[in-house]
Amino acid sequence: YAAKVAGTRVEVYAPEPENGRHRRLVLAAQMESAIADGAITLWYQPKCDARTGKPVGVEALVRWIHPIYGLVSPAEILPVAERTGLMRRLTDHLVETALRQQAAWRADGLDLTVAVNITARDLLDERLPSIVQNLLTVTGGLPDRLTLEITESGIMRDLDRCLTVLDGLAAVGVKLSIDDFGTGYSSLAYLERLPVSEVKIDQSFVRRLADPGHNTTVLQSTIQMSHALGLSVVAEGVETAPVLVALTALGVDIIQGYHLAYPMPAVEIAPWGLSADRALPRTLPAGAAPL
Ligand code: C2E
Ligand code: MG
Ligand code: MG
Ligand code: MG
């Protein structure tokens, strides 16, 4: 069993067996009912202001709490949804789940922007903007408090078709974020054409900051260009205080990662948000490990 451990959060993913064919067939057969009965659900990871440490929102991440396999990860869920033709259904269900959760938090006095990940396939469906509009209406959600995260590689697969849907979503008023930025081919030239308000720098760039003698030129110009275009810059995969400090010095606006919080079930978000001391270090504490 592979475990990701830090603080109080332990995510133990049941490993996919060497020959996972049987397991994939089981998951495929059960997916529709797992969506309906809530076994497929969302966990949430805080996104925090880099300067104040205040949580500005959460990213919703799909989890399948399976009666036999335990916690099943997106890496397994998404390909099964794709192959079974259930992706559309899954995405709609997750957007609705996230919006209902957001309304529940709001009723408890917790005002959080919620970010939901959507796939390249979702972006090829021209009904997506009206579906999202409907879900906002049904749940009483505010469009500008919903962010949709789209991977750069997903957009670039069919840029022109995606642009139609992206413009439709922007017209609905939802915020768009480019996920895993820097891994695709688009780079900065396309940013101007896309109706996005946020870029999330890919974890690989963030991780590299921990390497001795790392070079920050690409990161620096990405951040500067994004700011020049009026975009907010998120760094994800922030695992240590030194990396956090380096990112803050580079001007990153929002921080996300295990150093601050793990993805957690919805019920844990309010206690986390209210109790944790999230004053972020601007400088390294004495004796901290060098980068
Ligand atoms: P992503 O959107 O880039 O999400 C970030 C991933 O990094 C998440 O993995 C998160 O748990 C993990 N992560 C967060 N902080 C850290 C950190 O400090 N260090 C490290 N090593 N990892 C960190 P997860 O939940 O396994 O999701 C993987 C990918 O699956 C996501 O990448 C996203 O592309 C996709 N995904 C997740 N949930 C959904 C969903 O509901 N719908 C769709 N379409 N895709 C989803
Ligand atoms: Mg994401
Ligand atoms: Mg990402
Ligand atoms: Mg990713």
mmCIF file of C-alpha atoms and ligand atoms in Angstrom:
data_model
loop_
_atom_site.group_PDB
_atom_site.id
_atom_site.type_symbol
_atom_site.label_atom_id
_atom_site.label_comp_id
_atom_site.label_asym_id
_atom_site.label_seq_id
_atom_site.Cartn_x
_atom_site.Cartn_y
_atom_site.Cartn_z
ATOM 1 C CA TYR A 1 0.000 0.000 0.000
ATOM 2 C CA ALA A 2 1.330 3.397 -0.953
ATOM 3 C CA ALA A 3 0.808 5.952 1.778
ATOM 4 C CA LYS A 4 1.147 9.716 1.624
ATOM 5 C CA VAL A 5 1.709 10.874 5.185
ATOM 6 C CA ALA A 6 1.932 14.292 6.794
ATOM 7 C CA GLY A 7 0.397 15.928 9.799
ATOM 8 C CA THR A 8 -2.827 14.184 10.588
ATOM 9 C CA ARG A 9 -3.793 13.275 7.060
ATOM 10 C CA VAL A 10 -2.940 9.852 5.754
ATOM 11 C CA GLU A 11 -4.174 8.864 2.327
ATOM 12 C CA VAL A 12 -3.768 5.176 1.721
ATOM 13 C CA TYR A 13 -4.546 4.217 -1.836
ATOM 14 C CA ALA A 14 -5.225 0.581 -2.453
ATOM 15 C CA PRO A 15 -2.650 -0.352 -5.081
ATOM 16 C CA GLU A 16 -3.783 -1.424 -8.478
ATOM 17 C CA PRO A 17 -2.751 -5.062 -8.842
ATOM 18 C CA GLU A 18 -0.123 -6.071 -11.372
ATOM 19 C CA ASN A 19 -2.890 -7.359 -13.605
ATOM 20 C CA GLY A 20 -5.553 -4.775 -12.924
ATOM 21 C CA ARG A 21 -7.963 -5.935 -15.584
ATOM 22 C CA HIS A 22 -10.378 -7.578 -13.181
ATOM 23 C CA ARG A 23 -10.326 -4.559 -10.913
ATOM 24 C CA ARG A 24 -10.928 -2.162 -13.813
ATOM 25 C CA LEU A 25 -13.920 -4.241 -14.903
ATOM 26 C CA VAL A 26 -15.321 -4.184 -11.372
ATOM 27 C CA LEU A 27 -14.857 -0.425 -11.100
ATOM 28 C CA ALA A 28 -16.419 0.084 -14.534
ATOM 29 C CA ALA A 29 -19.419 -2.033 -13.586
ATOM 30 C CA GLN A 30 -19.905 -0.188 -10.289
ATOM 31 C CA MET A 31 -19.162 3.362 -11.347
ATOM 32 C CA GLU A 32 -22.682 4.447 -12.192
ATOM 33 C CA SER A 33 -24.125 3.319 -8.854
ATOM 34 C CA ALA A 34 -21.096 4.685 -6.983
ATOM 35 C CA ILE A 35 -21.852 8.109 -8.467
ATOM 36 C CA ALA A 36 -25.499 7.783 -7.467
ATOM 37 C CA ASP A 37 -24.894 6.585 -3.892
ATOM 38 C CA GLY A 38 -22.094 9.017 -3.069
ATOM 39 C CA ALA A 39 -19.244 6.484 -2.837
ATOM 40 C CA ILE A 40 -17.566 8.635 -5.464
ATOM 41 C CA THR A 41 -17.123 11.944 -3.722
ATOM 42 C CA LEU A 42 -14.901 14.990 -3.381
ATOM 43 C CA TRP A 43 -12.138 15.769 -0.951
ATOM 44 C CA TYR A 44 -10.966 19.344 -0.654
ATOM 45 C CA GLN A 45 -7.526 20.921 -0.422
ATOM 46 C CA PRO A 46 -7.153 24.544 0.732
ATOM 47 C CA LYS A 47 -5.614 27.190 -1.541
ATOM 48 C CA CYS A 48 -4.052 29.917 0.597
ATOM 49 C CA ASP A 49 -2.972 33.512 0.075
ATOM 50 C CA ALA A 50 0.828 33.421 -0.145
ATOM 51 C CA ARG A 51 1.238 36.582 1.890
ATOM 52 C CA THR A 52 -1.322 36.179 4.664
ATOM 53 C CA GLY A 53 -1.788 32.415 4.759
ATOM 54 C CA LYS A 54 -5.544 32.941 4.704
ATOM 55 C CA PRO A 55 -7.473 30.251 2.830
ATOM 56 C CA VAL A 56 -8.988 31.814 -0.299
ATOM 57 C CA GLY A 57 -10.611 28.686 -1.583
ATOM 58 C CA VAL A 58 -10.425 24.945 -1.961
ATOM 59 C CA GLU A 59 -9.719 22.589 -4.829
ATOM 60 C CA ALA A 60 -12.110 19.666 -5.105
ATOM 61 C CA LEU A 61 -10.438 16.332 -5.873
ATOM 62 C CA VAL A 62 -12.368 13.189 -6.710
ATOM 63 C CA ARG A 63 -12.091 10.147 -4.429
ATOM 64 C CA TRP A 64 -13.848 6.793 -4.551
ATOM 65 C CA ILE A 65 -14.376 5.307 -1.107
ATOM 66 C CA HIS A 66 -14.691 1.724 -2.267
ATOM 67 C CA PRO A 67 -16.086 -0.979 0.071
ATOM 68 C CA ILE A 68 -13.423 -3.494 -0.973
ATOM 69 C CA TYR A 69 -10.560 -1.536 -2.541
ATOM 70 C CA GLY A 70 -10.505 1.314 -0.055
ATOM 71 C CA LEU A 71 -9.529 4.780 -1.266
ATOM 72 C CA VAL A 72 -9.330 4.817 -5.063
ATOM 73 C CA SER A 73 -7.416 7.704 -6.663
ATOM 74 C CA PRO A 74 -8.277 9.955 -9.628
ATOM 75 C CA ALA A 75 -5.531 8.210 -11.590
ATOM 76 C CA GLU A 76 -7.762 5.121 -11.602
ATOM 77 C CA ILE A 77 -11.199 6.738 -11.527
ATOM 78 C CA LEU A 78 -10.743 9.028 -14.531
ATOM 79 C CA PRO A 79 -9.644 6.411 -17.106
ATOM 80 C CA VAL A 80 -12.562 4.185 -16.063
ATOM 81 C CA ALA A 81 -14.986 7.099 -16.436
ATOM 82 C CA GLU A 82 -13.486 7.826 -19.832
ATOM 83 C CA ARG A 83 -13.775 4.238 -21.086
ATOM 84 C CA THR A 84 -17.300 3.688 -19.791
ATOM 85 C CA GLY A 85 -18.616 6.913 -21.287
ATOM 86 C CA LEU A 86 -19.496 8.170 -17.799
ATOM 87 C CA MET A 87 -17.211 11.202 -17.763
ATOM 88 C CA ARG A 88 -19.989 13.664 -18.597
ATOM 89 C CA ARG A 89 -22.130 12.191 -15.822
ATOM 90 C CA LEU A 90 -19.225 12.202 -13.345
ATOM 91 C CA THR A 91 -18.251 15.802 -14.050
ATOM 92 C CA ASP A 92 -21.833 17.047 -13.708
ATOM 93 C CA HIS A 93 -22.184 15.144 -10.440
ATOM 94 C CA LEU A 94 -18.923 16.559 -9.065
ATOM 95 C CA VAL A 95 -19.699 20.154 -10.049
ATOM 96 C CA GLU A 96 -23.083 19.807 -8.359
ATOM 97 C CA THR A 97 -21.525 18.187 -5.272
ATOM 98 C CA ALA A 98 -18.963 20.979 -4.997
ATOM 99 C CA LEU A 99 -21.612 23.699 -5.362
ATOM 100 C CA ARG A 100 -23.856 22.114 -2.713
ATOM 101 C CA GLN A 101 -20.892 21.810 -0.357
ATOM 102 C CA GLN A 102 -19.983 25.436 -0.994
ATOM 103 C CA ALA A 103 -23.539 26.493 -0.123
ATOM 104 C CA ALA A 104 -23.337 24.462 3.115
ATOM 105 C CA TRP A 105 -20.058 26.157 4.051
ATOM 106 C CA ARG A 106 -21.540 29.556 3.229
ATOM 107 C CA ALA A 107 -24.474 28.814 5.562
ATOM 108 C CA ASP A 108 -21.857 28.110 8.255
ATOM 109 C CA GLY A 109 -20.171 31.453 7.596
ATOM 110 C CA LEU A 110 -17.292 30.051 5.557
ATOM 111 C CA ASP A 111 -16.994 31.800 2.215
ATOM 112 C CA LEU A 112 -14.767 29.744 -0.077
ATOM 113 C CA THR A 113 -14.171 29.729 -3.794
ATOM 114 C CA VAL A 114 -14.402 26.140 -4.956
ATOM 115 C CA ALA A 115 -12.316 24.859 -7.850
ATOM 116 C CA VAL A 116 -13.421 21.771 -9.771
ATOM 117 C CA ASN A 117 -11.209 19.960 -12.279
ATOM 118 C CA ILE A 118 -12.635 19.224 -15.682
ATOM 119 C CA THR A 119 -11.173 17.126 -18.473
ATOM 120 C CA ALA A 120 -10.357 17.738 -22.104
ATOM 121 C CA ARG A 121 -13.408 15.658 -23.009
ATOM 122 C CA ASP A 122 -15.693 17.929 -20.983
ATOM 123 C CA LEU A 123 -14.342 20.898 -22.913
ATOM 124 C CA LEU A 124 -15.381 19.410 -26.235
ATOM 125 C CA ASP A 125 -19.034 19.351 -25.156
ATOM 126 C CA GLU A 126 -20.746 22.527 -26.242
ATOM 127 C CA ARG A 127 -23.515 22.005 -23.683
ATOM 128 C CA LEU A 128 -21.095 22.448 -20.789
ATOM 129 C CA PRO A 129 -21.716 26.194 -20.231
ATOM 130 C CA SER A 130 -25.493 25.755 -20.014
ATOM 131 C CA ILE A 131 -25.108 22.700 -17.777
ATOM 132 C CA VAL A 132 -22.906 24.687 -15.401
ATOM 133 C CA GLN A 133 -25.350 27.608 -15.534
ATOM 134 C CA ASN A 134 -28.163 25.232 -14.559
ATOM 135 C CA LEU A 135 -26.209 23.777 -11.659
ATOM 136 C CA LEU A 136 -25.439 27.286 -10.389
ATOM 137 C CA THR A 137 -29.118 28.161 -10.531
ATOM 138 C CA VAL A 138 -30.211 24.961 -8.790
ATOM 139 C CA THR A 139 -27.689 25.331 -5.963
ATOM 140 C CA GLY A 140 -27.822 29.115 -5.611
ATOM 141 C CA GLY A 141 -24.121 29.277 -6.375
ATOM 142 C CA LEU A 142 -22.359 32.462 -7.443
ATOM 143 C CA PRO A 143 -20.551 32.045 -10.763
ATOM 144 C CA ASP A 144 -17.491 34.009 -9.700
ATOM 145 C CA ARG A 145 -17.032 31.751 -6.679
ATOM 146 C CA LEU A 146 -16.709 28.702 -8.933
ATOM 147 C CA THR A 147 -13.415 28.001 -10.672
ATOM 148 C CA LEU A 148 -12.952 25.335 -13.297
ATOM 149 C CA GLU A 149 -9.412 23.965 -13.602
ATOM 150 C CA ILE A 150 -8.434 22.784 -17.037
ATOM 151 C CA THR A 151 -5.083 21.259 -17.878
ATOM 152 C CA GLU A 152 -2.971 23.015 -20.418
ATOM 153 C CA SER A 153 -2.501 19.817 -22.425
ATOM 154 C CA GLY A 154 -6.290 19.330 -22.493
ATOM 155 C CA ILE A 155 -6.886 22.728 -24.031
ATOM 156 C CA MET A 156 -4.145 22.386 -26.596
ATOM 157 C CA ARG A 157 -5.470 19.099 -27.942
ATOM 158 C CA ASP A 158 -8.177 20.978 -29.821
ATOM 159 C CA LEU A 159 -7.736 24.650 -29.106
ATOM 160 C CA ASP A 160 -10.396 26.019 -31.436
ATOM 161 C CA ARG A 161 -13.197 23.783 -30.159
ATOM 162 C CA CYS A 162 -12.143 24.385 -26.575
ATOM 163 C CA LEU A 163 -12.163 28.130 -27.113
ATOM 164 C CA THR A 164 -15.881 28.062 -27.934
ATOM 165 C CA VAL A 165 -16.668 26.244 -24.694
ATOM 166 C CA LEU A 166 -14.215 28.333 -22.661
ATOM 167 C CA ASP A 167 -15.790 31.543 -23.965
ATOM 168 C CA GLY A 168 -19.222 30.124 -23.096
ATOM 169 C CA LEU A 169 -18.100 29.358 -19.546
ATOM 170 C CA ALA A 170 -16.553 32.803 -19.206
ATOM 171 C CA ALA A 171 -19.877 34.295 -20.340
ATOM 172 C CA VAL A 172 -21.625 32.369 -17.546
ATOM 173 C CA GLY A 173 -19.193 34.151 -15.232
ATOM 174 C CA VAL A 174 -17.227 31.236 -13.833
ATOM 175 C CA LYS A 175 -13.484 31.621 -13.348
ATOM 176 C CA LEU A 176 -11.131 29.508 -15.430
ATOM 177 C CA SER A 177 -7.743 28.280 -14.340
ATOM 178 C CA ILE A 178 -5.023 26.604 -16.380
ATOM 179 C CA ASP A 179 -3.765 23.593 -14.456
ATOM 180 C CA ASP A 180 -0.318 21.996 -14.738
ATOM 181 C CA PHE A 181 0.904 25.102 -16.535
ATOM 182 C CA GLY A 182 4.281 24.842 -18.199
ATOM 183 C CA THR A 183 4.030 21.179 -19.140
ATOM 184 C CA GLY A 184 2.343 21.635 -22.525
ATOM 185 C CA TYR A 185 3.245 23.535 -25.641
ATOM 186 C CA SER A 186 0.971 26.490 -25.222
ATOM 187 C CA SER A 187 3.137 28.577 -22.979
ATOM 188 C CA LEU A 188 2.673 32.225 -22.684
ATOM 189 C CA ALA A 189 1.706 33.086 -26.247
ATOM 190 C CA TYR A 190 -1.722 31.442 -25.895
ATOM 191 C CA LEU A 191 -2.551 32.898 -22.520
ATOM 192 C CA GLU A 192 -3.709 36.106 -24.130
ATOM 193 C CA ARG A 193 -6.308 34.268 -26.198
ATOM 194 C CA LEU A 194 -7.787 32.278 -23.339
ATOM 195 C CA PRO A 195 -10.466 33.765 -21.063
ATOM 196 C CA VAL A 196 -8.666 32.571 -17.934
ATOM 197 C CA SER A 197 -7.936 34.375 -14.697
ATOM 198 C CA GLU A 198 -5.471 32.007 -13.048
ATOM 199 C CA VAL A 199 -2.517 29.815 -13.896
ATOM 200 C CA LYS A 200 -1.364 26.949 -11.713
ATOM 201 C CA ILE A 201 2.306 26.322 -12.124
ATOM 202 C CA ASP A 202 2.961 22.633 -12.515
ATOM 203 C CA GLN A 203 4.284 20.735 -9.530
ATOM 204 C CA SER A 204 7.432 19.751 -11.404
ATOM 205 C CA PHE A 205 8.604 23.397 -11.459
ATOM 206 C CA VAL A 206 7.731 23.791 -7.806
ATOM 207 C CA ARG A 207 9.568 20.619 -6.847
ATOM 208 C CA ARG A 208 12.672 21.749 -8.761
ATOM 209 C CA LEU A 209 12.966 24.702 -6.387
ATOM 210 C CA ALA A 210 14.201 22.261 -3.774
ATOM 211 C CA ASP A 211 17.135 21.151 -5.965
ATOM 212 C CA PRO A 212 20.510 22.602 -5.103
ATOM 213 C CA GLY A 213 21.590 25.223 -7.631
ATOM 214 C CA HIS A 214 18.147 25.309 -9.255
ATOM 215 C CA ASN A 215 17.515 27.935 -11.898
ATOM 216 C CA THR A 216 14.445 30.138 -11.514
ATOM 217 C CA THR A 217 14.595 31.988 -14.832
ATOM 218 C CA VAL A 218 11.663 30.192 -16.460
ATOM 219 C CA LEU A 219 9.593 30.342 -13.311
ATOM 220 C CA GLN A 220 10.340 34.032 -12.871
ATOM 221 C CA SER A 221 9.356 35.003 -16.404
ATOM 222 C CA THR A 222 6.221 32.842 -16.243
ATOM 223 C CA ILE A 223 5.122 34.628 -13.095
ATOM 224 C CA GLN A 224 5.958 38.074 -14.476
ATOM 225 C CA MET A 225 4.181 37.453 -17.770
ATOM 226 C CA SER A 226 1.119 36.039 -16.017
ATOM 227 C CA HIS A 227 0.944 39.098 -13.784
ATOM 228 C CA ALA A 228 1.369 41.392 -16.785
ATOM 229 C CA LEU A 229 -1.691 39.693 -18.288
ATOM 230 C CA GLY A 230 -3.625 40.249 -15.068
ATOM 231 C CA LEU A 231 -3.627 36.596 -14.054
ATOM 232 C CA SER A 232 -3.293 35.262 -10.568
ATOM 233 C CA VAL A 233 -0.499 32.714 -10.076
ATOM 234 C CA VAL A 234 -0.945 29.576 -7.999
ATOM 235 C CA ALA A 235 1.831 27.192 -7.019
ATOM 236 C CA GLU A 236 0.741 23.660 -6.201
ATOM 237 C CA GLY A 237 2.724 20.819 -4.708
ATOM 238 C CA VAL A 238 4.329 23.004 -2.035
ATOM 239 C CA GLU A 239 5.723 20.478 0.402
ATOM 240 C CA THR A 240 8.284 22.382 2.486
ATOM 241 C CA ALA A 241 8.806 25.740 4.163
ATOM 242 C CA PRO A 242 11.894 26.611 2.082
ATOM 243 C CA VAL A 243 9.981 26.082 -1.166
ATOM 244 C CA LEU A 244 7.131 28.179 0.187
ATOM 245 C CA VAL A 245 9.520 30.999 1.035
ATOM 246 C CA ALA A 246 11.162 30.839 -2.402
ATOM 247 C CA LEU A 247 7.784 30.965 -4.170
ATOM 248 C CA THR A 248 6.630 33.907 -2.104
ATOM 249 C CA ALA A 249 9.840 35.745 -2.962
ATOM 250 C CA LEU A 250 9.168 35.051 -6.651
ATOM 251 C CA GLY A 251 5.761 36.724 -6.331
ATOM 252 C CA VAL A 252 3.420 33.728 -6.411
ATOM 253 C CA ASP A 253 -0.049 34.767 -5.196
ATOM 254 C CA ILE A 254 -1.596 31.545 -3.963
ATOM 255 C CA ILE A 255 -0.052 28.455 -2.417
ATOM 256 C CA GLN A 256 -1.350 24.913 -2.278
ATOM 257 C CA GLY A 257 0.358 21.785 -1.032
ATOM 258 C CA TYR A 258 1.000 19.253 1.687
ATOM 259 C CA HIS A 259 3.056 21.807 3.625
ATOM 260 C CA LEU A 260 -0.189 23.675 4.307
ATOM 261 C CA ALA A 261 -2.843 21.008 4.112
ATOM 262 C CA TYR A 262 -3.653 17.668 2.553
ATOM 263 C CA PRO A 263 -6.838 17.051 0.624
ATOM 264 C CA MET A 264 -9.453 16.226 3.259
ATOM 265 C CA PRO A 265 -13.109 15.252 3.541
ATOM 266 C CA ALA A 266 -15.517 18.211 3.505
ATOM 267 C CA VAL A 267 -16.308 17.950 7.216
ATOM 268 C CA GLU A 268 -12.672 18.622 8.108
ATOM 269 C CA ILE A 269 -12.424 21.905 6.191
ATOM 270 C CA ALA A 270 -14.274 24.127 8.669
ATOM 271 C CA PRO A 271 -12.291 22.911 11.728
ATOM 272 C CA TRP A 272 -9.050 23.277 9.754
ATOM 273 C CA GLY A 273 -9.917 26.759 8.580
ATOM 274 C CA LEU A 274 -10.853 27.967 12.034
ATOM 275 C CA SER A 275 -8.218 26.362 14.195
ATOM 276 C CA ALA A 276 -4.982 26.143 12.237
ATOM 277 C CA ASP A 277 -2.322 28.761 12.727
ATOM 278 C CA ARG A 278 -1.538 29.558 9.151
ATOM 279 C CA ALA A 279 0.793 32.519 9.507
ATOM 280 C CA LEU A 280 3.254 31.678 6.771
ATOM 281 C CA PRO A 281 6.986 32.136 7.201
ATOM 282 C CA ARG A 282 8.447 34.931 5.074
ATOM 283 C CA THR A 283 11.935 33.969 5.999
ATOM 284 C CA LEU A 284 13.312 30.648 7.047
ATOM 285 C CA PRO A 285 13.312 29.874 10.730
ATOM 286 C CA ALA A 286 16.811 29.645 12.208
ATOM 287 C CA GLY A 287 18.312 26.242 11.599
ATOM 288 C CA ALA A 288 15.942 25.362 8.748
ATOM 289 C CA ALA A 289 17.311 23.132 6.034
ATOM 290 C CA PRO A 290 18.685 25.094 3.075
ATOM 291 C CA LEU A 291 16.924 24.813 -0.268
HETATM 292 P P1 C2E B 1 -4.296 18.431 -10.182
HETATM 293 O O1 C2E B 1 -5.582 19.074 -10.512
HETATM 294 O O2 C2E B 1 -3.053 19.077 -10.664
HETATM 295 O O3 C2E B 1 -4.346 18.252 -8.611
HETATM 296 C C1 C2E B 1 -3.210 18.274 -7.785
HETATM 297 C C2 C2E B 1 -2.821 16.885 -7.340
HETATM 298 O O4 C2E B 1 -1.646 16.978 -6.535
HETATM 299 C C3 C2E B 1 -3.833 16.170 -6.467
HETATM 300 O O5 C2E B 1 -3.686 14.775 -6.683
HETATM 301 C C4 C2E B 1 -3.370 16.525 -5.065
HETATM 302 O O6 C2E B 1 -3.808 15.603 -4.078
HETATM 303 C C5 C2E B 1 -1.892 16.462 -5.247
HETATM 304 N N1 C2E B 1 -1.159 17.310 -4.312
HETATM 305 C C6 C2E B 1 -1.582 18.388 -3.618
HETATM 306 N N2 C2E B 1 -0.604 18.929 -2.869
HETATM 307 C C7 C2E B 1 0.505 18.182 -3.111
HETATM 308 C C8 C2E B 1 1.862 18.221 -2.627
HETATM 309 O O7 C2E B 1 2.257 19.076 -1.833
HETATM 310 N N3 C2E B 1 2.717 17.277 -3.102
HETATM 311 C C9 C2E B 1 2.309 16.318 -3.986
HETATM 312 N N4 C2E B 1 3.221 15.417 -4.390
HETATM 313 N N5 C2E B 1 1.043 16.237 -4.462
HETATM 314 C C10 C2E B 1 0.159 17.172 -4.027
HETATM 315 P P2 C2E B 1 -4.939 13.841 -6.962
HETATM 316 O O8 C2E B 1 -6.062 14.207 -6.054
HETATM 317 O O9 C2E B 1 -4.444 12.439 -6.960
HETATM 318 O O10 C2E B 1 -5.385 14.257 -8.423
HETATM 319 C C11 C2E B 1 -4.555 14.027 -9.534
HETATM 320 C C12 C2E B 1 -5.105 14.668 -10.779
HETATM 321 O O11 C2E B 1 -6.328 14.042 -11.165
HETATM 322 C C13 C2E B 1 -5.437 16.141 -10.593
HETATM 323 O O12 C2E B 1 -4.279 16.916 -10.746
HETATM 324 C C14 C2E B 1 -6.453 16.349 -11.698
HETATM 325 O O13 C2E B 1 -5.818 16.543 -12.948
HETATM 326 C C15 C2E B 1 -7.163 15.018 -11.715
HETATM 327 N N6 C2E B 1 -8.396 15.120 -10.914
HETATM 328 C C16 C2E B 1 -8.554 15.070 -9.577
HETATM 329 N N7 C2E B 1 -9.837 15.198 -9.224
HETATM 330 C C17 C2E B 1 -10.532 15.363 -10.382
HETATM 331 C C18 C2E B 1 -11.925 15.555 -10.694
HETATM 332 O O14 C2E B 1 -12.804 15.640 -9.827
HETATM 333 N N8 C2E B 1 -12.255 15.650 -12.019
HETATM 334 C C19 C2E B 1 -11.310 15.593 -12.986
HETATM 335 N N9 C2E B 1 -11.715 15.694 -14.267
HETATM 336 N N10 C2E B 1 -10.003 15.440 -12.739
HETATM 337 C C20 C2E B 1 -9.614 15.316 -11.441
HETATM 338 MG MG MG B 2 -6.342 20.898 -10.425
HETATM 339 MG MG MG B 3 -2.082 20.611 -11.316
HETATM 340 MG MG MG B 4 -2.005 17.333 -12.248
#
